[in-house]
Amino acid sequence: MHKKKFFLGFIGFIGFWGFQYFASRDIADLCYFAFFSYFAYFWFAKIKIEIQDERYLEDVQKAKAFAFDIALYEILALFLLTIFFTWFQQLLILGISLCYASLVLIYAIKLYMLEEK
């Protein structure tokens, strides 16, 4: 991956603006937590791939399967929590943002681990 992509990882620090919610109580501030997914570029930049061979494509499939299984459990837990806490709209927005960020981060970390072994 290009060196420029490494610097995209610093956009992940925008995710800390999500903590403004505790001061402003504006629900839209919770969406900033999704920016944590940009930290995945730090792991993508460490993977040195010149040519995408069969092993790399197989590792991509394994990493996607692992990450999407975790995301499925997160969405199921979020769904069950919103059933019990129907009045808690902030939980839903926060959960969706964190689920998206964790999906991308887990995929990047798992792909890096598979490529480095």
mmCIF file of C-alpha atoms in Angstrom:
data_model
loop_
_atom_site.group_PDB
_atom_site.id
_atom_site.type_symbol
_atom_site.label_atom_id
_atom_site.label_comp_id
_atom_site.label_asym_id
_atom_site.label_seq_id
_atom_site.Cartn_x
_atom_site.Cartn_y
_atom_site.Cartn_z
ATOM 1 C CA MET A 1 0.000 0.000 0.000
ATOM 2 C CA HIS A 2 1.230 3.468 -0.713
ATOM 3 C CA LYS A 3 2.788 5.601 1.976
ATOM 4 C CA LYS A 4 0.054 8.194 1.425
ATOM 5 C CA LYS A 5 -2.538 5.691 2.613
ATOM 6 C CA PHE A 6 -0.681 5.426 5.926
ATOM 7 C CA PHE A 7 -1.435 9.055 6.656
ATOM 8 C CA LEU A 8 -5.158 8.437 6.193
ATOM 9 C CA GLY A 9 -4.969 6.612 9.524
ATOM 10 C CA PHE A 10 -4.650 9.929 11.302
ATOM 11 C CA ILE A 11 -8.208 10.793 10.249
ATOM 12 C CA GLY A 12 -9.217 8.270 12.912
ATOM 13 C CA PHE A 13 -8.477 10.851 15.579
ATOM 14 C CA ILE A 14 -11.626 12.697 14.463
ATOM 15 C CA GLY A 15 -13.468 9.899 16.258
ATOM 16 C CA PHE A 16 -12.570 11.492 19.569
ATOM 17 C CA TRP A 17 -14.970 14.329 18.692
ATOM 18 C CA GLY A 18 -17.695 11.840 19.535
ATOM 19 C CA PHE A 19 -17.014 12.515 23.194
ATOM 20 C CA GLN A 20 -18.513 15.984 22.642
ATOM 21 C CA TYR A 21 -21.860 14.287 23.087
ATOM 22 C CA PHE A 22 -21.386 14.236 26.841
ATOM 23 C CA ALA A 23 -21.129 18.028 26.883
ATOM 24 C CA SER A 24 -23.578 19.007 24.144
ATOM 25 C CA ARG A 25 -26.088 16.102 24.267
ATOM 26 C CA ASP A 26 -26.381 16.388 20.481
ATOM 27 C CA ILE A 27 -27.080 12.908 19.124
ATOM 28 C CA ALA A 28 -25.287 13.672 15.859
ATOM 29 C CA ASP A 29 -21.988 13.880 17.768
ATOM 30 C CA LEU A 30 -22.152 10.119 18.329
ATOM 31 C CA CYS A 31 -21.641 9.554 14.603
ATOM 32 C CA TYR A 32 -18.057 10.773 14.941
ATOM 33 C CA PHE A 33 -17.166 7.450 16.571
ATOM 34 C CA ALA A 34 -17.351 5.850 13.104
ATOM 35 C CA PHE A 35 -14.179 7.763 12.182
ATOM 36 C CA PHE A 36 -12.240 5.318 14.368
ATOM 37 C CA SER A 37 -12.404 2.956 11.388
ATOM 38 C CA TYR A 38 -9.718 5.056 9.664
ATOM 39 C CA PHE A 39 -7.179 3.662 12.134
ATOM 40 C CA ALA A 40 -7.303 0.526 9.956
ATOM 41 C CA TYR A 41 -5.072 2.290 7.422
ATOM 42 C CA PHE A 42 -2.157 1.883 9.847
ATOM 43 C CA TRP A 43 -2.458 -1.914 9.454
ATOM 44 C CA PHE A 44 -3.195 -1.796 5.731
ATOM 45 C CA ALA A 45 -0.031 0.252 5.193
ATOM 46 C CA LYS A 46 2.079 -2.421 6.919
ATOM 47 C CA ILE A 47 1.017 -5.104 4.442
ATOM 48 C CA LYS A 48 3.536 -5.270 1.624
ATOM 49 C CA ILE A 49 1.793 -6.607 -1.466
ATOM 50 C CA GLU A 50 3.206 -5.992 -4.916
ATOM 51 C CA ILE A 51 1.197 -8.659 -6.719
ATOM 52 C CA GLN A 52 -2.056 -10.066 -5.387
ATOM 53 C CA ASP A 53 -1.507 -13.796 -5.497
ATOM 54 C CA GLU A 54 -3.812 -16.671 -4.532
ATOM 55 C CA ARG A 55 -2.636 -16.677 -0.930
ATOM 56 C CA TYR A 56 -3.444 -13.000 -0.522
ATOM 57 C CA LEU A 57 -6.933 -13.456 -1.994
ATOM 58 C CA GLU A 58 -7.533 -16.417 0.314
ATOM 59 C CA ASP A 59 -6.390 -14.365 3.317
ATOM 60 C CA VAL A 60 -8.746 -11.549 2.304
ATOM 61 C CA GLN A 61 -11.654 -13.994 2.249
ATOM 62 C CA LYS A 62 -10.724 -15.413 5.660
ATOM 63 C CA ALA A 63 -10.374 -11.948 7.172
ATOM 64 C CA LYS A 64 -13.710 -10.812 5.744
ATOM 65 C CA ALA A 65 -15.463 -13.931 7.030
ATOM 66 C CA PHE A 66 -14.019 -13.432 10.514
ATOM 67 C CA ALA A 67 -14.787 -9.707 10.659
ATOM 68 C CA PHE A 68 -18.303 -10.032 9.300
ATOM 69 C CA ASP A 69 -19.106 -12.809 11.778
ATOM 70 C CA ILE A 70 -18.047 -10.521 14.625
ATOM 71 C CA ALA A 71 -20.119 -7.690 13.149
ATOM 72 C CA LEU A 72 -23.125 -9.983 12.923
ATOM 73 C CA TYR A 73 -22.869 -10.733 16.653
ATOM 74 C CA GLU A 74 -22.508 -7.023 17.400
ATOM 75 C CA ILE A 75 -25.605 -6.173 15.377
ATOM 76 C CA LEU A 76 -27.544 -8.976 17.072
ATOM 77 C CA ALA A 77 -26.536 -7.668 20.510
ATOM 78 C CA LEU A 78 -27.451 -4.135 19.450
ATOM 79 C CA PHE A 79 -30.833 -5.337 18.209
ATOM 80 C CA LEU A 80 -31.544 -7.114 21.497
ATOM 81 C CA LEU A 81 -30.487 -4.086 23.533
ATOM 82 C CA THR A 82 -32.783 -1.803 21.575
ATOM 83 C CA ILE A 83 -35.684 -4.177 22.209
ATOM 84 C CA PHE A 84 -35.179 -3.851 25.953
ATOM 85 C CA PHE A 85 -34.335 -0.136 25.864
ATOM 86 C CA THR A 86 -36.757 1.219 23.269
ATOM 87 C CA TRP A 87 -36.396 4.778 24.557
ATOM 88 C CA PHE A 88 -32.627 4.762 24.214
ATOM 89 C CA GLN A 89 -32.010 6.273 20.759
ATOM 90 C CA GLN A 90 -28.456 7.259 21.648
ATOM 91 C CA LEU A 91 -27.587 3.597 22.177
ATOM 92 C CA LEU A 92 -28.635 2.772 18.645
ATOM 93 C CA ILE A 93 -26.610 5.560 17.018
ATOM 94 C CA LEU A 94 -23.554 4.845 19.160
ATOM 95 C CA GLY A 95 -23.864 1.120 18.501
ATOM 96 C CA ILE A 96 -24.088 1.528 14.737
ATOM 97 C CA SER A 97 -21.066 3.842 14.688
ATOM 98 C CA LEU A 98 -18.957 1.536 16.838
ATOM 99 C CA CYS A 99 -20.096 -1.545 14.912
ATOM 100 C CA TYR A 100 -18.950 0.021 11.647
ATOM 101 C CA ALA A 101 -15.617 1.097 13.109
ATOM 102 C CA SER A 102 -14.953 -2.282 14.695
ATOM 103 C CA LEU A 103 -15.879 -4.097 11.471
ATOM 104 C CA VAL A 104 -13.237 -2.265 9.466
ATOM 105 C CA LEU A 105 -10.625 -2.449 12.237
ATOM 106 C CA ILE A 106 -11.125 -6.174 12.837
ATOM 107 C CA TYR A 107 -10.855 -6.839 9.103
ATOM 108 C CA ALA A 108 -7.608 -4.869 8.840
ATOM 109 C CA ILE A 109 -6.019 -6.468 11.896
ATOM 110 C CA LYS A 110 -7.024 -9.996 10.880
ATOM 111 C CA LEU A 111 -5.741 -9.486 7.325
ATOM 112 C CA TYR A 112 -2.446 -8.170 8.683
ATOM 113 C CA MET A 113 -2.124 -11.170 11.007
ATOM 114 C CA LEU A 114 -2.846 -13.629 8.190
ATOM 115 C CA GLU A 115 -0.359 -11.963 5.848
ATOM 116 C CA GLU A 116 2.423 -11.872 8.422
ATOM 117 C CA LYS A 117 2.292 -15.549 9.377
#
